Amino acid sequence: MFGVFGLDNDTETMHSGTITKIERQKRIKDRYNLFIDEQFAFSVHEDILIKHRLVKGTVISIDDFKVIIHAQEKQQAYLDAIRLLAVRLRSEHELKVRLKQKGYEPNISAITIERLRQEKYVDDMLFAEQLTMQRIRSQKKGRHWVKQELQHKGLQSQHIVHALEKVDEETEYRHAFDLVFKRYRTEFAEDSVKARRKAMGFLMRRGYSSSLVSRVMRDLVQAYGAANEDELDNNEGEFEEY
């Protein structure tokens, strides 16, 4: 396999020898090119250079070569994961997928995830809570929509259940009511039956439960005084759970 940091990991390309030159890369300041017996051998991160005491004159064996390559690959996977997390928070599953796309083997990804977990950079429980609150409060999505997104991100069922349990039903209701009030208030005043059908479909597609949608519709209809209870009950059964 071709190494993710520009070196063929096949042992045929590895050879023992003496480090004759160490050159700092111009484009990546914390990365160094190492030359063994005057020939370019590989490049490493500064942390690996220091940790393995790689200095001019150091004799490198084949076993040393393998250890350094493995250490560099772990370091590079870690740095790539940190850069991904700097863009936005991600679940462990999302990170594993992205690291695989970048060419890392499963064992390297597993080591990387474990290190990030220990350093508190990844926490699926916290991630599920934060994403749920963001979707509910900022985007005004319903809990069914959020549940599907959490599942898509590979979160475990206990994390999903824990996050959704923290959703306040009254907050969810107010968001749903505000959404349809702003979007359909004119239509409700003109034709409540038609407006109600459109509003119900709109809320269901955003992941609100049928019981919450029915409550919103009932309160809207009562507020406008445009339909009777029998008419409302007859229309509620036309919608299934999201």
C-alpha positions in Angstrom: 0.0 0.0 0.0 1.2 3.5 -0.7 1.7 5.3 2.5 -0.5 8.3 3.3 2.6 10.4 3.9 4.3 9.7 0.6 6.2 6.5 1.3 5.6 3.0 0.0 5.0 0.9 3.1 6.2 -2.2 1.3 9.3 -3.6 3.2 11.1 -3.9 -0.1 11.6 -0.2 -0.2 13.0 -0.1 3.3 16.7 -0.4 4.0 19.1 0.1 6.8 21.7 2.9 6.8 22.8 6.1 8.3 20.9 9.4 8.3 23.1 11.7 6.3 20.8 14.7 6.0 17.7 16.1 7.6 15.9 18.9 5.6 13.0 21.0 6.8 10.2 21.2 4.2 9.5 24.6 2.8 5.8 24.2 2.4 5.0 22.3 5.6 7.1 23.8 8.3 6.7 21.0 10.9 7.7 18.3 8.5 11.2 17.0 7.7 12.7 15.0 4.9 15.2 12.4 5.9 18.0 11.1 3.7 19.7 7.7 4.4 23.1 7.2 2.8 22.5 10.4 0.8 19.2 9.1 -0.7 15.8 10.5 0.3 14.1 7.9 2.5 10.9 9.4 4.0 9.4 12.5 5.6 8.3 12.7 9.2 6.5 15.2 11.5 8.6 17.1 13.9 7.1 15.2 16.9 8.2 11.9 15.4 11.7 13.4 14.7 12.1 14.3 18.3 10.4 11.3 19.9 12.7 8.8 17.9 15.8 11.0 18.2 16.3 11.1 14.5 19.5 13.2 14.0 22.3 13.2 11.5 24.5 10.2 12.0 21.8 8.0 13.5 22.0 4.4 12.2 18.5 3.1 11.0 17.8 -0.6 10.9 14.9 -2.2 9.0 13.1 -2.7 12.3 13.6 1.0 13.1 12.3 1.9 9.7 9.1 0.0 10.3 8.6 1.5 13.7 9.1 5.1 12.4 6.8 4.5 9.5 4.1 3.2 11.7 4.5 6.1 14.2 4.4 8.7 11.4 1.2 7.2 9.9 -0.5 7.3 13.3 0.7 10.9 13.8 -0.6 11.9 10.3 -3.9 10.2 10.9 -4.3 12.1 14.2 -3.5 15.4 12.5 -5.9 14.8 9.7 -8.6 13.9 12.2 -7.9 17.1 14.2 -8.3 19.2 11.0 -11.6 17.5 10.3 -12.8 18.3 13.8 -11.7 21.9 13.5 -14.2 22.3 10.6 -17.1 20.9 12.7 -17.8 18.3 15.4 -18.1 14.8 14.1 -19.2 11.4 15.4 -16.7 8.5 15.6 -18.4 6.9 12.7 -18.0 10.0 10.5 -14.3 10.2 11.4 -13.7 6.6 10.5 -15.3 7.0 7.2 -13.3 10.1 6.4 -10.0 8.5 7.5 -10.8 5.5 5.3 -11.4 7.8 2.4 -7.9 9.3 3.0 -6.3 5.9 2.7 -5.8 4.9 6.3 -6.1 1.2 7.3 -8.8 0.3 9.9 -6.2 -0.3 12.7 -4.7 3.1 12.2 -8.2 4.7 12.3 -9.1 2.7 15.5 -5.9 3.9 17.2 -6.7 7.5 16.1 -10.2 7.4 17.4 -9.2 6.0 20.7 -6.6 8.7 21.2 -9.2 11.4 20.3 -11.6 9.8 22.7 -9.1 9.9 25.6 -8.2 13.5 24.8 -12.0 14.4 24.8 -11.9 15.5 21.2 -14.7 13.0 20.3 -17.6 12.1 22.5 -20.6 10.6 20.8 -22.9 11.1 23.7 -22.1 14.8 23.9 -22.1 15.1 20.1 -25.7 13.6 19.9 -26.9 16.1 22.5 -25.4 19.1 20.9 -26.5 18.2 17.4 -30.0 17.5 18.7 -30.3 20.8 20.4 -28.9 22.6 17.4 -31.4 21.0 15.0 -34.4 21.5 17.4 -33.6 25.1 18.4 -31.9 26.7 15.5 -33.3 24.7 12.5 -36.6 23.9 14.1 -36.6 20.3 13.1 -38.8 17.7 14.7 -37.4 14.8 16.8 -38.1 12.2 14.1 -36.0 14.1 11.6 -33.2 14.5 14.2 -33.4 10.8 15.0 -32.8 9.8 11.4 -29.9 12.2 11.1 -28.3 10.8 14.3 -28.7 7.2 12.9 -27.2 8.3 9.6 -24.1 9.6 11.5 -23.6 6.2 13.0 -24.5 7.0 16.6 -25.4 4.1 18.9 -29.0 3.8 19.9 -28.4 4.6 23.6 -26.8 7.9 22.6 -29.8 8.7 20.3 -32.3 7.9 23.0 -30.4 9.9 25.6 -30.2 13.0 23.4 -33.9 12.8 22.3 -35.0 12.5 26.0 -33.6 15.9 26.6 -35.8 17.5 24.0 -38.5 19.6 25.7 -41.9 18.9 24.1 -43.2 22.4 24.8 -40.2 23.9 23.1 -40.7 21.6 20.1 -44.4 22.6 20.0 -43.6 26.3 20.1 -41.2 26.0 17.2 -43.7 24.0 15.1 -46.5 26.5 15.9 -44.3 29.5 15.0 -43.2 27.8 11.7 -46.7 27.3 10.4 -48.1 30.5 11.8 -45.5 32.6 9.9 -45.7 30.5 6.8 -49.4 29.9 6.5 -51.2 32.5 8.6 -52.5 34.4 5.5 -53.8 31.1 4.0 -55.4 30.1 7.2 -57.4 33.3 7.2 -58.5 32.7 3.6 -59.1 28.9 3.5 -58.4 27.0 6.7 -59.0 23.5 5.3 -56.5 23.9 2.4 -54.0 25.7 4.7 -54.3 23.0 7.3 -53.5 20.3 4.8 -50.4 22.1 3.6 -49.2 23.0 7.1 -49.6 19.4 8.3 -47.6 18.0 5.4 -44.9 20.7 6.0 -44.5 19.8 9.7 -44.5 16.1 9.1 -41.7 16.4 6.5 -39.7 18.4 9.1 -39.9 15.4 11.4 -42.6 16.4 13.9 -44.8 13.7 15.3 -48.4 13.3 14.2 -49.6 14.0 17.8 -47.7 17.2 18.0 -48.8 18.3 14.5 -52.4 17.6 15.5 -52.0 19.7 18.6 -50.6 22.6 16.5 -53.4 22.3 13.9 -56.0 22.3 16.6 -54.6 25.4 18.3 -54.3 27.2 15.0 -57.8 26.4 13.9 -59.1 27.5 17.3 -57.2 30.7 17.1 -58.7 31.5 13.7 -62.1 30.1 14.5 -62.3 28.8 10.9 -63.2 25.1 11.3 -65.1 22.9 13.7 -63.6 20.0 15.7 -65.3 17.2 13.5 -63.7 18.6 10.4 -60.3 18.7 12.0 -60.6 15.1 13.4 -61.5 13.8 9.9 -58.4 15.2 8.4 -55.8 14.1 11.0 -55.9 10.5 10.0 -54.6 11.3 6.5 -51.0 11.7 7.7 -48.6 9.0 8.9 -45.6 9.3 11.2 -42.5 10.7 9.5 
